[in-house]
Coordinates of C-alpha atoms and ligand atoms in Angstrom, one line a residue:
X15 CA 62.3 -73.4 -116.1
X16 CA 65.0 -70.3 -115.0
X17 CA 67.0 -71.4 -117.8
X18 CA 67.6 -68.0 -118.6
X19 CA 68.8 -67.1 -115.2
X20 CA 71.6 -68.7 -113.0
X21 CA 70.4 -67.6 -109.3
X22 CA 68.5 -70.6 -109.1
X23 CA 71.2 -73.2 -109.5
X24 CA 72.3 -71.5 -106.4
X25 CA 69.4 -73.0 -104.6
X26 CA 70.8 -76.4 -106.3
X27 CA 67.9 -78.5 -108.1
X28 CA 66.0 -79.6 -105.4
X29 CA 65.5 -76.3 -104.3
X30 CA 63.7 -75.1 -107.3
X31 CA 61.7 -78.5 -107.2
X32 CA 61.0 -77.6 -103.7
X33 CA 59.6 -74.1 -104.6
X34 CA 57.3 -75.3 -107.4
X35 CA 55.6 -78.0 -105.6
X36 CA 55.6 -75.8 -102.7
X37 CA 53.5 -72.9 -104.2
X38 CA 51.3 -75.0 -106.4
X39 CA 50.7 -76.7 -102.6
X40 CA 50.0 -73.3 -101.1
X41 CA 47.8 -72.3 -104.5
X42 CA 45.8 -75.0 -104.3
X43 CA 44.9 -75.3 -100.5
X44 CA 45.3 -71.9 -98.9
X45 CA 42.5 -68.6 -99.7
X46 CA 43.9 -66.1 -100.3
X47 CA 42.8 -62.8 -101.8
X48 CA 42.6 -64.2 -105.1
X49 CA 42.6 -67.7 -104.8
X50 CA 41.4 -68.1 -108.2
X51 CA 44.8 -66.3 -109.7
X52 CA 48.1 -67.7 -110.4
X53 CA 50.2 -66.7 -107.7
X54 CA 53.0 -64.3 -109.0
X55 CA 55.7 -66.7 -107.4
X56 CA 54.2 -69.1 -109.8
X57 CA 54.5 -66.7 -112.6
X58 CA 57.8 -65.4 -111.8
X59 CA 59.2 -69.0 -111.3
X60 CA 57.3 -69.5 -115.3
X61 CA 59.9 -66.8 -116.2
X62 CA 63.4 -67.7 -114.6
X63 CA 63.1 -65.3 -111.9
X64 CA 62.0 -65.0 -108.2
X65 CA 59.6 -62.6 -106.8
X66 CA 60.0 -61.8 -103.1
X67 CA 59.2 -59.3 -100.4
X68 CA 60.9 -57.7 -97.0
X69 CA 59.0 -59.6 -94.2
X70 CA 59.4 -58.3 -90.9
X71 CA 59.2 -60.6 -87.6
X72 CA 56.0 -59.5 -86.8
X73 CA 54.1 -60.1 -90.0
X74 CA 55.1 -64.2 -90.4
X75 CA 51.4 -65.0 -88.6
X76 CA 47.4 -64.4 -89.8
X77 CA 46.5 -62.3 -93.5
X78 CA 49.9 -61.3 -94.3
X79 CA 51.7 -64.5 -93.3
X80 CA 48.8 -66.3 -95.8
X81 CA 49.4 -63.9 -99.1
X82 CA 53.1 -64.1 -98.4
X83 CA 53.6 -67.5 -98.6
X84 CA 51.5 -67.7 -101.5
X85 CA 52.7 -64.8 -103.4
X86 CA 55.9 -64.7 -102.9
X87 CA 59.0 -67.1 -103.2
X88 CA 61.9 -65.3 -101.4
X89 CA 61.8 -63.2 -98.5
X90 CA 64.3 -60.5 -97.4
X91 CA 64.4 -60.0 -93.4
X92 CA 63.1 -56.3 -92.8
X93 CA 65.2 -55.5 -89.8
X94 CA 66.3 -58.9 -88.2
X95 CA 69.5 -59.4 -89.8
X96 CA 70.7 -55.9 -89.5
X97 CA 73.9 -55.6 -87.1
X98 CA 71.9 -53.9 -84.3
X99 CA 69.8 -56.9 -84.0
X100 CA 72.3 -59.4 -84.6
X101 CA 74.6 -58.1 -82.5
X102 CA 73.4 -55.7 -80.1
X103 CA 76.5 -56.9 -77.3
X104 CA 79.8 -57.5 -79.0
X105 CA 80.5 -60.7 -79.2
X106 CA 76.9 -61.8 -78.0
X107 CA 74.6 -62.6 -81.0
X108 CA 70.9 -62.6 -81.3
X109 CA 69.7 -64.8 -83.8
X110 CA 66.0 -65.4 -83.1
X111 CA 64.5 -63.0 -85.4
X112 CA 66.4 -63.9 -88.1
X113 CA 66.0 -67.2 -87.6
X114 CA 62.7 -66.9 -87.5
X115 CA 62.5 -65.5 -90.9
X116 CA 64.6 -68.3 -92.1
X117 CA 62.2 -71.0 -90.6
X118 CA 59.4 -69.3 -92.1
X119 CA 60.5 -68.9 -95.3
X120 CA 62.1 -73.3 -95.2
X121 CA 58.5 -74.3 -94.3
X122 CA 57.1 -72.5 -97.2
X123 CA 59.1 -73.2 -100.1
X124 CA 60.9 -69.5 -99.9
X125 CA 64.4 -68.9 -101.1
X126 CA 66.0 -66.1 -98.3
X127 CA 67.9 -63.2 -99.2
X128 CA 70.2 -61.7 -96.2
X129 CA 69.9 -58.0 -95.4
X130 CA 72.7 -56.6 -94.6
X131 CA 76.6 -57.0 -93.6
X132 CA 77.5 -54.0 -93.3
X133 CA 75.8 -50.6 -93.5
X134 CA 76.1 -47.0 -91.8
X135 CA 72.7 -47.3 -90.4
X136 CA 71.2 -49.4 -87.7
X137 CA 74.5 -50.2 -85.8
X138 CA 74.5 -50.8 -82.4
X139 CA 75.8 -48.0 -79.9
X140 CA 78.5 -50.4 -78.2
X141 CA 80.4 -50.0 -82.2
X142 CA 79.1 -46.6 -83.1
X143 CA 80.5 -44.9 -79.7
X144 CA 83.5 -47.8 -79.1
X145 CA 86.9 -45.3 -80.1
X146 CA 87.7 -48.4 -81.9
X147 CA 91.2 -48.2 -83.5
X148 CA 91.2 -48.4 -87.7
X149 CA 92.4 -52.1 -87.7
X150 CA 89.9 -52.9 -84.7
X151 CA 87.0 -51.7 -86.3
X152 CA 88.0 -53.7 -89.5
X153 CA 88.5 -57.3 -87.8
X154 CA 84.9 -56.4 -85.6
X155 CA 83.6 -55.7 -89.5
X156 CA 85.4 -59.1 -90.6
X157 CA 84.1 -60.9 -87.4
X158 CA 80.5 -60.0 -87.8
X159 CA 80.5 -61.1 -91.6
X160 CA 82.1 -63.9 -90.7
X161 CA 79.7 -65.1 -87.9
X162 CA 76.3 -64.1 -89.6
X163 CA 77.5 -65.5 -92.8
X164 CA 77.9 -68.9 -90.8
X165 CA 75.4 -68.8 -89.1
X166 CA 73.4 -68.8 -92.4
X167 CA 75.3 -70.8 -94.4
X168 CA 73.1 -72.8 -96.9
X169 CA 70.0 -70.8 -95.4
X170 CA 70.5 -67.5 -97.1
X171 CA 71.1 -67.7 -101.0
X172 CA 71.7 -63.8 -101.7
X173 CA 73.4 -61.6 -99.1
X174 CA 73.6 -57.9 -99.2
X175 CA 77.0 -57.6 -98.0
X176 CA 77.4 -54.0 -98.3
X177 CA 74.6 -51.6 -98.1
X178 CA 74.5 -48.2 -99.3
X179 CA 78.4 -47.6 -99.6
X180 CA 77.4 -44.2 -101.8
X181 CA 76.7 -41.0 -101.5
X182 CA 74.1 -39.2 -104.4
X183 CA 77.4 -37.5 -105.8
X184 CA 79.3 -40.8 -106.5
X185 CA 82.1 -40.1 -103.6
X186 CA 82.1 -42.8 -100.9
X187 CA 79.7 -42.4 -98.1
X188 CA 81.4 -41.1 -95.0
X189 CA 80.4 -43.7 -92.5
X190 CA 82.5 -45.8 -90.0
X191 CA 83.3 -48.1 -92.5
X192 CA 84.9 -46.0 -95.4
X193 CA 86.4 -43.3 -92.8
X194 CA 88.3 -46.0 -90.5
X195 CA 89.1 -48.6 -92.8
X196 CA 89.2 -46.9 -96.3
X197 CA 88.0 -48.0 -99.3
X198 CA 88.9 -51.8 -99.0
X199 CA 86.4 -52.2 -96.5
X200 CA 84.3 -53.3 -99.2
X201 CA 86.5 -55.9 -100.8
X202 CA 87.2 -57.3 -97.4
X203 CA 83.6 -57.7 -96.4
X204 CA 82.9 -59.8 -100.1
X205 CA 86.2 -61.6 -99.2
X206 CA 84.9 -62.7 -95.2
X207 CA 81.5 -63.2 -96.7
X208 CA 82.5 -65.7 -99.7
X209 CA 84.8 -67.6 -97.3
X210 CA 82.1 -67.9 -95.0
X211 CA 79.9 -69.7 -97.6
X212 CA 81.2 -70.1 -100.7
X213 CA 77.7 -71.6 -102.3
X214 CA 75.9 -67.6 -101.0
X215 CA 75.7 -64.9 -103.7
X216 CA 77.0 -62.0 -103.0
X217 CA 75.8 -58.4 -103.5
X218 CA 76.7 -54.7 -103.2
X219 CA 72.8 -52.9 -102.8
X220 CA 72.3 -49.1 -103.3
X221 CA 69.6 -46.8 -103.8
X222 CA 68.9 -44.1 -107.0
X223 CA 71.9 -46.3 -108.6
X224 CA 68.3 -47.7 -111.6
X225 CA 69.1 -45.0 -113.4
X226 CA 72.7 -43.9 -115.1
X227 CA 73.9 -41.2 -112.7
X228 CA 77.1 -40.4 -110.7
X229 CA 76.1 -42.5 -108.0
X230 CA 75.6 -45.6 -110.5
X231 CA 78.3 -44.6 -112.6
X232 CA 80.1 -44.9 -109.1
X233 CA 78.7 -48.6 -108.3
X234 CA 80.1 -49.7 -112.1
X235 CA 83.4 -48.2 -111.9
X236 CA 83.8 -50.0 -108.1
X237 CA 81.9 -53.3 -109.3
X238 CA 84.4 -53.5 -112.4
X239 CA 87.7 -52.6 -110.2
X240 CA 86.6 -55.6 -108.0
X241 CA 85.9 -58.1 -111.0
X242 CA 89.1 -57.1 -112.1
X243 CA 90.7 -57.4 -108.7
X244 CA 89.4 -61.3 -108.2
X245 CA 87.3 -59.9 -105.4
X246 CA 84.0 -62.4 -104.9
X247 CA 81.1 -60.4 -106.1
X248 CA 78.4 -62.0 -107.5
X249 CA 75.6 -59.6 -108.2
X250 CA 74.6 -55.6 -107.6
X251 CA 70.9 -54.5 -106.0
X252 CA 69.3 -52.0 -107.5
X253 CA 66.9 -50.9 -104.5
X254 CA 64.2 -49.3 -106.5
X255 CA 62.9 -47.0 -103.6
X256 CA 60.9 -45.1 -106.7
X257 CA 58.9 -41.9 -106.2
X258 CA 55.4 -42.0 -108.2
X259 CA 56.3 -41.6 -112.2
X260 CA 60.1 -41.8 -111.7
X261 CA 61.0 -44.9 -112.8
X262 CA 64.4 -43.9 -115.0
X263 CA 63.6 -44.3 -118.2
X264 CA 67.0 -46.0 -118.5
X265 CA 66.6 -48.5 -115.6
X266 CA 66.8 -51.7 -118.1
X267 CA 69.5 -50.4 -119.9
X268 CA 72.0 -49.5 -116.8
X269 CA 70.9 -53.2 -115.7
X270 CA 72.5 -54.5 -118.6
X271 CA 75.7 -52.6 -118.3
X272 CA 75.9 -54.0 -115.0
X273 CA 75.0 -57.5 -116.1
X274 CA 77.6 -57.2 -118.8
X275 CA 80.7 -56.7 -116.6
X276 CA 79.9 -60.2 -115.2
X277 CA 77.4 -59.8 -112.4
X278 CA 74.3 -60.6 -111.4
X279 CA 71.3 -57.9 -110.7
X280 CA 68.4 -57.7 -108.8
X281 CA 65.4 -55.4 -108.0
X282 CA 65.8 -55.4 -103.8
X283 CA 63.8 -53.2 -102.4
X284 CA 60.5 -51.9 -104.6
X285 CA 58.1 -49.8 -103.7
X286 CA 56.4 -46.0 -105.8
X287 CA 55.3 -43.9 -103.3
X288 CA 52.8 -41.1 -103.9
X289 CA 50.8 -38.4 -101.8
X290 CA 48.5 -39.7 -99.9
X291 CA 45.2 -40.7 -100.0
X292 CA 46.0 -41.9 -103.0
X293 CA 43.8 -40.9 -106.0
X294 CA 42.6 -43.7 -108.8
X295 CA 44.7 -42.0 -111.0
X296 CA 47.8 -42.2 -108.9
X297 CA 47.3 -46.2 -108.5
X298 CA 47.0 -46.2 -112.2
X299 CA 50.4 -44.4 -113.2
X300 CA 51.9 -46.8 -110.2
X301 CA 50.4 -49.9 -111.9
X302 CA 52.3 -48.8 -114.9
X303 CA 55.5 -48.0 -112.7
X304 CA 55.7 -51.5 -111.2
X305 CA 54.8 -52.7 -114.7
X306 CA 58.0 -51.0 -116.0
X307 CA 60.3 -52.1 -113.8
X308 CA 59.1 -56.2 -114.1
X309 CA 59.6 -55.8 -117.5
X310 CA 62.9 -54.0 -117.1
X311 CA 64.1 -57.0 -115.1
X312 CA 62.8 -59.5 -117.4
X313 CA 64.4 -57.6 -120.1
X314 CA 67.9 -58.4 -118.7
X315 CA 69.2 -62.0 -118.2
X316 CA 71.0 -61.2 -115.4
X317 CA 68.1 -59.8 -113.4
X318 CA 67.4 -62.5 -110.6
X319 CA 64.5 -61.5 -109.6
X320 CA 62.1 -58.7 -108.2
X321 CA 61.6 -57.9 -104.0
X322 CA 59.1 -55.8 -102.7
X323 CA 59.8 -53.7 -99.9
X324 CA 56.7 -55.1 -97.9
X325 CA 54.0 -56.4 -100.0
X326 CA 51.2 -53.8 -98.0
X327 CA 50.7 -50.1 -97.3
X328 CA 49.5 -51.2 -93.6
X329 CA 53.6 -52.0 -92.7
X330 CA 55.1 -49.9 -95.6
X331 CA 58.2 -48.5 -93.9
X332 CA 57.2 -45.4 -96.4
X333 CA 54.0 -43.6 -94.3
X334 CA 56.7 -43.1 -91.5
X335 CA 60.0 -41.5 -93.0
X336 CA 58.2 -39.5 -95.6
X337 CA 54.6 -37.9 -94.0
X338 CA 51.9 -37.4 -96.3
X339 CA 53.1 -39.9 -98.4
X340 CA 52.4 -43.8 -99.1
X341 CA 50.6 -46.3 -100.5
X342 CA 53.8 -47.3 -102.2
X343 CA 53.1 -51.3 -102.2
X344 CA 51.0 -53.7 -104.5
X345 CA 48.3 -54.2 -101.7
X346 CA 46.8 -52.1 -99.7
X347 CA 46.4 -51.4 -95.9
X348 CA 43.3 -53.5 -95.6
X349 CA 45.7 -56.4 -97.5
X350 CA 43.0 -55.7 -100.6
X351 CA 45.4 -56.0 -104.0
X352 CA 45.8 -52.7 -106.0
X353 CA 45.9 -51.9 -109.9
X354 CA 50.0 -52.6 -109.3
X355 CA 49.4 -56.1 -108.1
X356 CA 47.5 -56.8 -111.3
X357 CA 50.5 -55.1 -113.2
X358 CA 52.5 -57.4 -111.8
X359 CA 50.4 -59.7 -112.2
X360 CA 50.9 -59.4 -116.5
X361 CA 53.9 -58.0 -116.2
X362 CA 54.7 -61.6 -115.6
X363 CA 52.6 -63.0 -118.0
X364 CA 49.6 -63.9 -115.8
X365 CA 46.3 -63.8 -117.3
X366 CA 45.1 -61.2 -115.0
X367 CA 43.6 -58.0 -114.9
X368 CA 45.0 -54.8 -115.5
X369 CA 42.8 -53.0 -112.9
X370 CA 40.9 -54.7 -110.1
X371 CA 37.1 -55.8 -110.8
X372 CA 35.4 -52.5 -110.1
X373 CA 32.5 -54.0 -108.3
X374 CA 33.5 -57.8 -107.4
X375 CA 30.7 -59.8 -107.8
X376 CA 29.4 -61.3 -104.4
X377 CA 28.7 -64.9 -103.5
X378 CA 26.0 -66.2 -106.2
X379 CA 25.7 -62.8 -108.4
X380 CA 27.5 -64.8 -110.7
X381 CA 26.2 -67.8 -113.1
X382 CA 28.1 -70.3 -115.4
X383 CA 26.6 -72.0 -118.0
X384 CA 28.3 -74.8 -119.9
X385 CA 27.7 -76.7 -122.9
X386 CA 30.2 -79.4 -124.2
X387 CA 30.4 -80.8 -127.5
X388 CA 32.3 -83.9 -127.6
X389 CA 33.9 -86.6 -129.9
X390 CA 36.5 -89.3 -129.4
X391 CA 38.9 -87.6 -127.3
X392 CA 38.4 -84.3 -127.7
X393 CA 35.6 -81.6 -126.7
X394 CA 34.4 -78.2 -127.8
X395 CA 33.5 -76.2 -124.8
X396 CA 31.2 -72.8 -124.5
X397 CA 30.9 -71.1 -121.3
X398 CA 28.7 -67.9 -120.8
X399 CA 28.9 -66.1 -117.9
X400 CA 26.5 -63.4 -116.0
X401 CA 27.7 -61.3 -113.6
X402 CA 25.1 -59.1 -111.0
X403 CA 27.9 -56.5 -110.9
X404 CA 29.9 -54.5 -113.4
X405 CA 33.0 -55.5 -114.3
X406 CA 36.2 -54.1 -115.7
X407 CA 38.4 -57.5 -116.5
X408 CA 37.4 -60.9 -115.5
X409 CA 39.2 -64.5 -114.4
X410 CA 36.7 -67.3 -114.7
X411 CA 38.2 -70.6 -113.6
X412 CA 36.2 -74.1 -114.2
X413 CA 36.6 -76.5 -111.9
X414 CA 36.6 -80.6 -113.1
X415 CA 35.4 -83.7 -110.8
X416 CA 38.0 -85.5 -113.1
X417 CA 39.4 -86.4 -116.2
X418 CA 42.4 -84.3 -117.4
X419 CA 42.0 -81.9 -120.6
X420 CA 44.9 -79.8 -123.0
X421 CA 43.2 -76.8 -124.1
X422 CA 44.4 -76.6 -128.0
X423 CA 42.3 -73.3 -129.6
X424 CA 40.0 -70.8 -127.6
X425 CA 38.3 -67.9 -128.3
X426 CA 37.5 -64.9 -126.8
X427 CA 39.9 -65.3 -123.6
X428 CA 43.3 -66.7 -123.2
X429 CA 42.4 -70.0 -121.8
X430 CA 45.1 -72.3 -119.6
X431 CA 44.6 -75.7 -117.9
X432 CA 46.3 -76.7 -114.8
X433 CA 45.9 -80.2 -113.5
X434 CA 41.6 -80.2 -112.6
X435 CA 41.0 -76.4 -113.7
X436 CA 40.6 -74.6 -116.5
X437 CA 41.1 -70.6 -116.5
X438 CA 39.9 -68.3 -118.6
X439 CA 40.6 -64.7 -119.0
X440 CA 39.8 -62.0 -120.9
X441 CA 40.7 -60.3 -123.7
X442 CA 41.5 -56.4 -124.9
X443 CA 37.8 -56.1 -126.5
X444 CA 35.9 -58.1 -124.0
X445 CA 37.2 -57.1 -120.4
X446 CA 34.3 -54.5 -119.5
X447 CA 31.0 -56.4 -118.7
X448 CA 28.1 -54.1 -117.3
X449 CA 26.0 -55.0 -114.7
X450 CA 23.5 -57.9 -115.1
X451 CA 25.5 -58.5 -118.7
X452 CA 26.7 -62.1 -119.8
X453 CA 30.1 -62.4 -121.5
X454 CA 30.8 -66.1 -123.3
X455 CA 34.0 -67.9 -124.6
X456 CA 34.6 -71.2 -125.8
X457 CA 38.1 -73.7 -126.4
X458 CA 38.5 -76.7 -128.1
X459 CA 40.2 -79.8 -125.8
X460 CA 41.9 -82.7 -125.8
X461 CA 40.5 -84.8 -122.9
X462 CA 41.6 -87.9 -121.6
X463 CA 40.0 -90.5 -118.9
X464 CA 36.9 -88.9 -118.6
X465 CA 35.2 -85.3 -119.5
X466 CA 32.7 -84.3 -117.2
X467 CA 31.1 -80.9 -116.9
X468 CA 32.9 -78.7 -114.2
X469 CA 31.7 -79.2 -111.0
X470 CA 32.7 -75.3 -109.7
X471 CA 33.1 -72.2 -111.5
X472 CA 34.5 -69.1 -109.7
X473 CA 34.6 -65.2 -111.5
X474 CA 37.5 -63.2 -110.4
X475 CA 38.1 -65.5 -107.3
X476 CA 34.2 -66.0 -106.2
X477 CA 32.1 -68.9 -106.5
X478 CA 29.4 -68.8 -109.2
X479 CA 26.2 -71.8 -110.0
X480 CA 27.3 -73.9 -112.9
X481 CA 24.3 -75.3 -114.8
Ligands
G3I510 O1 63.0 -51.5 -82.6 C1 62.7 -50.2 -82.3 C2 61.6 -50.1 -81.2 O2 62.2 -50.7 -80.0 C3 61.2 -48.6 -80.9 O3 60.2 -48.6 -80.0 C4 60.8 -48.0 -82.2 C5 60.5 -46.5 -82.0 O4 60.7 -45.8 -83.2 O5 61.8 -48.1 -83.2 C6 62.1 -49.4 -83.5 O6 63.1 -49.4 -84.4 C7 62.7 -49.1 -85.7 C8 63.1 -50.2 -86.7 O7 62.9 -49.9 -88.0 C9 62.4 -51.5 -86.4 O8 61.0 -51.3 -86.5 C10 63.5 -47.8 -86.1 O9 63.0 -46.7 -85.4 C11 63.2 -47.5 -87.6 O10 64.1 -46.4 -88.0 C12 63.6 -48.7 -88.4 O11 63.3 -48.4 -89.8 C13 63.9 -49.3 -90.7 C14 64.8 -48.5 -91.6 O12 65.3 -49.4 -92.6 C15 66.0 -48.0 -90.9 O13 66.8 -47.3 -91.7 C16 62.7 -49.8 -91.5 O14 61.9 -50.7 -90.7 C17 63.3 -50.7 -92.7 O15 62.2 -51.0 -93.5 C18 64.3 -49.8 -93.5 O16 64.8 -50.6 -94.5 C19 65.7 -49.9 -95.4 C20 66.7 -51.0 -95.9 O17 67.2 -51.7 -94.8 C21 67.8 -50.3 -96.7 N1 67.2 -49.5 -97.8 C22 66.3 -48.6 -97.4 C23 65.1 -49.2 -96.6 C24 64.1 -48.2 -96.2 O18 64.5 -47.2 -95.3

């Protein structure tokens, strides 16, 4: 596991451990919207990469606490690292939000990434309207890093250091930063950061940089100047704030020139915002957005990992700066998942759907019926299953009282075992299943200890009768 990938050596070895036993914890004892799917931190972890989501303080209780934890295995504070909170006094600092992130994300197994150092927005009046002289405004920018960065020290594994430094044209953004200190502010920041905590990676984070443009072609020429320079970067976020369909068709490959001057990269900040209400078609085309850009990351080596900004419409920061528009996230505002959670969901190799179940079968509308045929050690198994309600994909997961099996041939579904269950899912040909209609598949086992027949069955996360 994350061979491919270096971030997770960052976390040291026990960390990954940590996060593996921690989400197949959280899979196996907490419901969640799909309790009978893999959770996509599980599946992310499967390919070298993490998959996390902006959490705000408010959210770390109740529904969205639950599919958090369970979906996700890093976390990006929303607002409570952000200079305004951290340090709304100078010299006084407020860490209680943050920290509160932090201490959610340690109890679940979550790695943290640290947003942000220094940006133009969000600043607190006492610097914005200070008169600060040039070099007093860069040792305030060098004392802020400097405290946060300790603060955090072996809490926060990624830290956007500087946010945003760009404007659309490729010049540098005209902000307190670039117009008192000059260019170098950037390079200091990384410097402060790095000698703050040596062990935390450290990123430069920018929006409409996915595609090749002046703005990225900006980012590359600054990224490469500081390689060459000995400046500590580690990695460049690529925030992904995408607009329905506009995923540049050249996201992967600017990833990779990135990746190829020596750098990590990461997807900080996804979301695909569209008109709103959102029309089934709309959800469709943004199921096949987020499926783009999961594959565009796992297309690179580089490419850490994958963050949502907010995992649901109901706190999507989206509704709020651009009216009329939403529904940008992979669950919706009743915390329901949407086609893009499924695309996700493959996109990392999950066996799930590629749309949700159109009509979700309710308690008992569904029935399993199991025949084994066995010999020595090993079984052939045949499971039909009736559903009361139409279906347009289908996750049937099998349930054992005991014995362990290794599923060695199936047919009809791509069939995994994991410890006590068995999940089955289906295939191109056999996804649609019409109301009252029975679907079957079958494997062939290797069992060991004992074989009994399963002793639960769910479809697409509810409980069927086994017989
Ligand atoms: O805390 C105050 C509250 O006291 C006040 O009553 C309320 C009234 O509007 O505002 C609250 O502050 C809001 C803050 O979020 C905390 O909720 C600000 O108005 C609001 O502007 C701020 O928005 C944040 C935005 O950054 C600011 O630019 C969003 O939550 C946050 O999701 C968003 O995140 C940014 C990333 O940091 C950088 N990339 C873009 C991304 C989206 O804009």
């Amino acid at each position: 596991m994350f061979s491919k990938r270096t971030l997770r050596s960052a976390a040291g070895g026990s960390g990954v451990a940590l996060i593996a036993v921690t989400a197949a914890l959280v899979a196996a004892t907490t419901p969640s919207a799909h309790a009978a799917d893999t959770p996509l931190r599980t599946l992310a972890e499967a390919k070298g990469v993490y998959m996390g989501t902006a959490l705000t303080a408010g959210e770390l209780t109740g529904t969205s606490a639950s599919i958090a934890s369970t979906q996700f295995d890093e976390v990006t504070p929303g607002n409570e690292m952000k200079w305004d909170t951290v340090e709304p006094t100078r010299g006084t600092y407020n860490w209680g939000p943050g920290d509160q992130i932090v201490g959610f994300a340690q109890q679940h197994g979550m790695q943290v990434r640290g947003h942000n150092l220094v940006w133009h927005s969000q600043l607190p009046g006492w610097l914005t309207s200070g008169s600060f002289t040039n070099t007093q405004v860069h040792d305030l920018m060098v004392k802020h890093v400097t405290d946060e960065v300790t603060h955090y020290k072996g809490e926060v594994v990624h830290w956007d250091v500087v946010n945003e430094p760009f404007n659309e044209d490729g010049s540098y953004r005209s902000d307190l930063w670039y117009n008192q200190i000059g260019p170098s502010y950037i390079a200091d920041a990384l410097t402060a950061a790095h000698a703050a905590d040596p062990a935390a990676k450290l990123y430069l984070n920018d929006y409409n940089t996915e595609g090749e443009n002046a703005k990225s072609n900006a980012m590359y020429t600054l990224v490469k100047s500081l390689k060459q320079q000995g400046v500590p970067i580690d990695g460049v976020g690529f925030q992904a704030h995408f607009i329905l369909g506009q995923v540049p068709s050249d996201f992967e490959a600017n990833l990779q020139r990135f990746a190829d001057l020596g750098v990590d990269v990461a997807v900080t900040e996804l979301d695909v915002r569209m008109a709103t209400p959102a029309s089934a078609a709309n959800l469709q085309q943004q199921a096949a957005d987020y499926t783009k850009v999961v594959n565009d990351c796992l297309g690179v080596t580089r490419c850490q990992g994958i963050t949502v900004w907010g995992f649901n419409d109901a706190t999507s920061w989206v509704p709020s700066t651009f009216p009329g528009q939403g529904a940008a996230t992979p669950y919706d505002t009743n915390y329901q998942p949407k086609p893009a959670y499924y695309a996700i969901q493959t996109a990392l190799g999950g066996g799930g759907t590629t749309s949700p179940p159109t009509s979700p079968p309710g308690g008992g509308t569904c029935a399993v019926s199991y025949t084994a045929n066995e010999w020595n050690t090993g079984v052939t198994a045949n499971v039909t299953v009736t559903s009361a309600s139409a279906l347009n994909g289908w996750t049937v997961v099998l349930t054992y009282p005991g014995g362990s099996r290794t599923v060695t041939q199936a047919w009809n579904a791509t069939v995994t075992q994991s410890g006590g269950t068995v999940s089955a899912t289906n295939l191109s040909y056999d996804g649609a299943v019409a109301a009252g209609g029975s679907v079957s598949f079958g494997f062939n086992a290797d069992w060991s200890g004992s074989d009994p027949k399963p002793s639960g069955a769910t479809l697409n996360g509810t409980a069927c009768t086994v017989s």
